[in-house]
PDB file of C-alpha atoms in Angstrom:
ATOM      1  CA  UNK H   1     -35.102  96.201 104.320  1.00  0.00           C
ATOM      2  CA  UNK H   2     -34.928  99.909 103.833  1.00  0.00           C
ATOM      3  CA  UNK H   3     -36.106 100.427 107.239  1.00  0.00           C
ATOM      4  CA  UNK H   4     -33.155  98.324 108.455  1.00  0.00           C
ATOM      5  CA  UNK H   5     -30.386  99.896 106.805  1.00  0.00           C
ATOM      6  CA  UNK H   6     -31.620 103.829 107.543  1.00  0.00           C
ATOM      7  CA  UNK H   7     -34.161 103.259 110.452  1.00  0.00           C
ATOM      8  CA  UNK H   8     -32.247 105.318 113.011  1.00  0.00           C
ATOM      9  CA  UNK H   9     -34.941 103.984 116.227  1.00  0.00           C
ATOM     10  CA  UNK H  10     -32.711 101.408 117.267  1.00  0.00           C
ATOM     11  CA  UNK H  11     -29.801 103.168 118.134  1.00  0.00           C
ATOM     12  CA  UNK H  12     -28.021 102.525 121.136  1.00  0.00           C
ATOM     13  CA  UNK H  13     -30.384  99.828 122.425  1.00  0.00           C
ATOM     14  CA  UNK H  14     -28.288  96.638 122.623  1.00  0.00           C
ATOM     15  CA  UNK H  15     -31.079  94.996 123.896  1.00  0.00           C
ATOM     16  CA  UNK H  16     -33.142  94.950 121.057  1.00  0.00           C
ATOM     17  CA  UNK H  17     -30.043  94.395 118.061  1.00  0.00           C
ATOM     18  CA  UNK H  18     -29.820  97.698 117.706  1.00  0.00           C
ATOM     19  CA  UNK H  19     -26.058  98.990 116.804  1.00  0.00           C
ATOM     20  CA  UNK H  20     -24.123 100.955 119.941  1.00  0.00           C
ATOM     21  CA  UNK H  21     -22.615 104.338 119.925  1.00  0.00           C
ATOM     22  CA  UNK H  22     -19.299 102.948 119.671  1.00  0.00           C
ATOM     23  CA  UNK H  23     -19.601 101.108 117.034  1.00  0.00           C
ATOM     24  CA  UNK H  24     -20.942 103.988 114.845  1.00  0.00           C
ATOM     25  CA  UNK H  25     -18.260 106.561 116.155  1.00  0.00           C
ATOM     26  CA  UNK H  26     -15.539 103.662 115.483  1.00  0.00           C
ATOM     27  CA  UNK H  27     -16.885 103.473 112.037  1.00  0.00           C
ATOM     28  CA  UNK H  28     -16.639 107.396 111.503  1.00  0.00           C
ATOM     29  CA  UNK H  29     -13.325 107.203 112.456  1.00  0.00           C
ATOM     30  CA  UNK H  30     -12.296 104.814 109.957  1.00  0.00           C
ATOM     31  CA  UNK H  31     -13.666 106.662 107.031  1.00  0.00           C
ATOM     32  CA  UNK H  32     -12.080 109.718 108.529  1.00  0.00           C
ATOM     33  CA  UNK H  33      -8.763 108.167 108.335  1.00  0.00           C
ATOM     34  CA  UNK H  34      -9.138 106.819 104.844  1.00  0.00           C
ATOM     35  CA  UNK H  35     -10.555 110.167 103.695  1.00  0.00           C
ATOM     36  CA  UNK H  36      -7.490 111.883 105.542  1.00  0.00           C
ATOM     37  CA  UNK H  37      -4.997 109.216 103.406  1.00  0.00           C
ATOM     38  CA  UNK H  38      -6.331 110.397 100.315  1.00  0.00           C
ATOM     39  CA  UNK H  39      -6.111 113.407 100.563  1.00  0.00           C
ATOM     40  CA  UNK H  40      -2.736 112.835 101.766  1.00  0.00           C
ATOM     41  CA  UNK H  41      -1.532 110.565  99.005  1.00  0.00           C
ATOM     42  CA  UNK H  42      -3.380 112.007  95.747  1.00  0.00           C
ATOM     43  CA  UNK H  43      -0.071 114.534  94.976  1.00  0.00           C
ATOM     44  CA  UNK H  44       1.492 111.486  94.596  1.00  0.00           C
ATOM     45  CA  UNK H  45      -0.373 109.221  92.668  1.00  0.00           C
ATOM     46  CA  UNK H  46       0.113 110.148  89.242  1.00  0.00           C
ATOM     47  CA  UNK H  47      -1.864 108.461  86.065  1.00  0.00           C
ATOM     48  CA  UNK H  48       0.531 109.580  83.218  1.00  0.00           C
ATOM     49  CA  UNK H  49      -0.243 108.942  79.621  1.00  0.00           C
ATOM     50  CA  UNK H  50       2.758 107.385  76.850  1.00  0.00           C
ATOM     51  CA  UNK H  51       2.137 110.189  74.903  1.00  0.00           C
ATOM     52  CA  UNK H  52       2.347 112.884  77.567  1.00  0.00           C
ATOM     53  CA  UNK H  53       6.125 111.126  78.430  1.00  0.00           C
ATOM     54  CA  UNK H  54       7.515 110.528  74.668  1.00  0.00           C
ATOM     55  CA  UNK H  55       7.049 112.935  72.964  1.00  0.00           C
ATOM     56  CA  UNK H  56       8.576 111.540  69.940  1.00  0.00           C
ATOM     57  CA  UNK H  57       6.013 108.683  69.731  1.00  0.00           C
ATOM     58  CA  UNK H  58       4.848 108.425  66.432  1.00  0.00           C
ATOM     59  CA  UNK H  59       0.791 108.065  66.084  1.00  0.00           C
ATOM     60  CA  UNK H  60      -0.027 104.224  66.390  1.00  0.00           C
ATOM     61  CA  UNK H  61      -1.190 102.610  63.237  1.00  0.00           C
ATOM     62  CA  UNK H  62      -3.825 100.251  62.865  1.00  0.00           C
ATOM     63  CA  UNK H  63      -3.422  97.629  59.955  1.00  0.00           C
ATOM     64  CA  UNK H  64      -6.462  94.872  59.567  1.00  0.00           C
ATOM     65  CA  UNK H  65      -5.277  92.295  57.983  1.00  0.00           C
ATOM     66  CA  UNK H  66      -8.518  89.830  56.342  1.00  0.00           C
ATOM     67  CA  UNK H  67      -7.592  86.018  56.249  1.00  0.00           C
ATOM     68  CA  UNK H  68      -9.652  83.522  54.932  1.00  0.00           C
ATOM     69  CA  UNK H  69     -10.896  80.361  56.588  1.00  0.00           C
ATOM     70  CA  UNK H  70      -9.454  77.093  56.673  1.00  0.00           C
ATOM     71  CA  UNK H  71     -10.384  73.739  56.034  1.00  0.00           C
ATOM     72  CA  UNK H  72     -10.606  72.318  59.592  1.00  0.00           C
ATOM     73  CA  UNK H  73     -12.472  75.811  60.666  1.00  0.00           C
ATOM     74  CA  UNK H  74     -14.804  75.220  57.783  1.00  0.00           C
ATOM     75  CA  UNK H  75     -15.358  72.189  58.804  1.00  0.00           C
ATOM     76  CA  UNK H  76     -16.129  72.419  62.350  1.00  0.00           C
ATOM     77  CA  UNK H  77     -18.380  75.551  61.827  1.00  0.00           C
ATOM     78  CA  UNK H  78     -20.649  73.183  59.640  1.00  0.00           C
ATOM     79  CA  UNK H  79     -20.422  70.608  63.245  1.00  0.00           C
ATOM     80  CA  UNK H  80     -21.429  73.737  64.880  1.00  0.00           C
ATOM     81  CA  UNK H  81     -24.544  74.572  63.154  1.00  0.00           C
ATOM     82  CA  UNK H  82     -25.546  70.840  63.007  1.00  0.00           C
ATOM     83  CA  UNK H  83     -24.974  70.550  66.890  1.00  0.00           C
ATOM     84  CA  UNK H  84     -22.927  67.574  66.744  1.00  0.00           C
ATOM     85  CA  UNK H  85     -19.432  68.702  67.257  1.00  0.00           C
ATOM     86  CA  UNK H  86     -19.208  67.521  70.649  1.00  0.00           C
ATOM     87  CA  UNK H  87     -20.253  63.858  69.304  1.00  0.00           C
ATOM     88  CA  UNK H  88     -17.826  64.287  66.763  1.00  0.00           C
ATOM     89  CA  UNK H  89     -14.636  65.201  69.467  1.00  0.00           C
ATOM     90  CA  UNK H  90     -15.084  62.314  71.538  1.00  0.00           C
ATOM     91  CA  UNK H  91     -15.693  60.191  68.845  1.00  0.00           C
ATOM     92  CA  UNK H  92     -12.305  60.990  67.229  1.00  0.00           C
ATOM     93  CA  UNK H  93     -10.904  60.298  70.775  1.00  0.00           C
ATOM     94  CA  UNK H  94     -10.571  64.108  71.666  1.00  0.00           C
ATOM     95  CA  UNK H  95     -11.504  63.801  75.648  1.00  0.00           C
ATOM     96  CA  UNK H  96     -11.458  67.592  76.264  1.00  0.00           C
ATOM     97  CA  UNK H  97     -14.633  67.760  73.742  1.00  0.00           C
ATOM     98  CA  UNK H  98     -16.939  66.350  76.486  1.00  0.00           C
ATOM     99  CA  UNK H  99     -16.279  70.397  78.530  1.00  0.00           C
ATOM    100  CA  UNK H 100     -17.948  72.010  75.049  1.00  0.00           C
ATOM    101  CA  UNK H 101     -20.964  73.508  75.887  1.00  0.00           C
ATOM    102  CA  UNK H 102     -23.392  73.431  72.611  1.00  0.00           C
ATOM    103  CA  UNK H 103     -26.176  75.695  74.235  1.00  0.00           C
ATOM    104  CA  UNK H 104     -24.325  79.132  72.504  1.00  0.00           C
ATOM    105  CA  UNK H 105     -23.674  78.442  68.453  1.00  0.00           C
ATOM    106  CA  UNK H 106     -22.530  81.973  68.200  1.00  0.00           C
ATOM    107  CA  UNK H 107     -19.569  81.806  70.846  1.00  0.00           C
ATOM    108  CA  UNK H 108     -19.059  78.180  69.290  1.00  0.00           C
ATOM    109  CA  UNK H 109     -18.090  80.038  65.951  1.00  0.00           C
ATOM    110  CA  UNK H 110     -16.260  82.555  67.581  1.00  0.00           C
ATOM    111  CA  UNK H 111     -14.113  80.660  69.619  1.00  0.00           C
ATOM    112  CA  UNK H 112     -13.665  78.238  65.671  1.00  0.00           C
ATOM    113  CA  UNK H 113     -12.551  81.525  64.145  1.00  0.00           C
ATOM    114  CA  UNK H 114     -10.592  83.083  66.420  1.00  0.00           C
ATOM    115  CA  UNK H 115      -8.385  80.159  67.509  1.00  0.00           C
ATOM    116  CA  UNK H 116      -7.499  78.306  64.215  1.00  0.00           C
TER     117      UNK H 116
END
C-alpha cells in the first residue's frame, strides 16, 4: 500500500495504471487555487468572541441545582439493573420499548436520569 500511494515508478505510463502528467499538474493546480483563496479570504473571515463585542457582559454564572429522583425513575433503574425493562415496556403495551437496547446498563441509567 505504501508503495502505491508514494511509489513515484509509474508515472506517466498509462499503460501500466500508472497516473499521467496531466492529471498530476491538474491536481497542483487545484490546490494552488484553493491555497490562493485562502489567502485571499482569511482578512475576512473573522472568529469574534461575545466578550470581545459586549463589553458590558457580565461574567456568566453557573448555578447546579441537585434534584432528587422520582418514583417512576426509581423504579425503572431497579428494571435496569435486573435487565428486564424491555419485557416490562412491551408488556405494559409500550411498543417503542422493543428499540431499547439492554447490552449498556450504564447509558440505560443515564438516559432514566436525564430524561424524567
Amino acid at each position: 500500500v505504501f508503495q502505491s500511494w508514494f511509489g513515484f515508478k509509474d508515472i506517466g505510463q498509462a499503460s501500466h495504471g500508472g497516473t499521467k502528467e496531466d492529471e498530476i499538474l491538474m491536481e497542483q493546480r487545484k490546490n494552488q487555487t484553493v491555497s490562493k483563496l485562502h489567502s485571499i479570504l482569511r482578512p475576512f473571515l473573522l472568529r469574534r468572541i461575545k466578550t470581545d463585542v459586549l463589553l458590558d457582559l457580565p461574567p456568566k454564572k453557573e448555578v447546579v441545582v441537585y434534584s432528587g429522583v422520582s418514583k417512576l425513575q426509581a423504579g425503572y433503574a431497579e428494571l435496569i439493573e435486573k435487565g428486564v425493562l424491555r419485557d416490562t415496556l412491551v408488556s405494559q403495551g409500550i411498543e417503542q420499548g422493543r428499540t431499547l437496547s439492554q447490552t449498556n446498563k450504564q447509558m440505560n441509567h443515564r438516559k432514566n436520569i436525564n430524561h424524567p
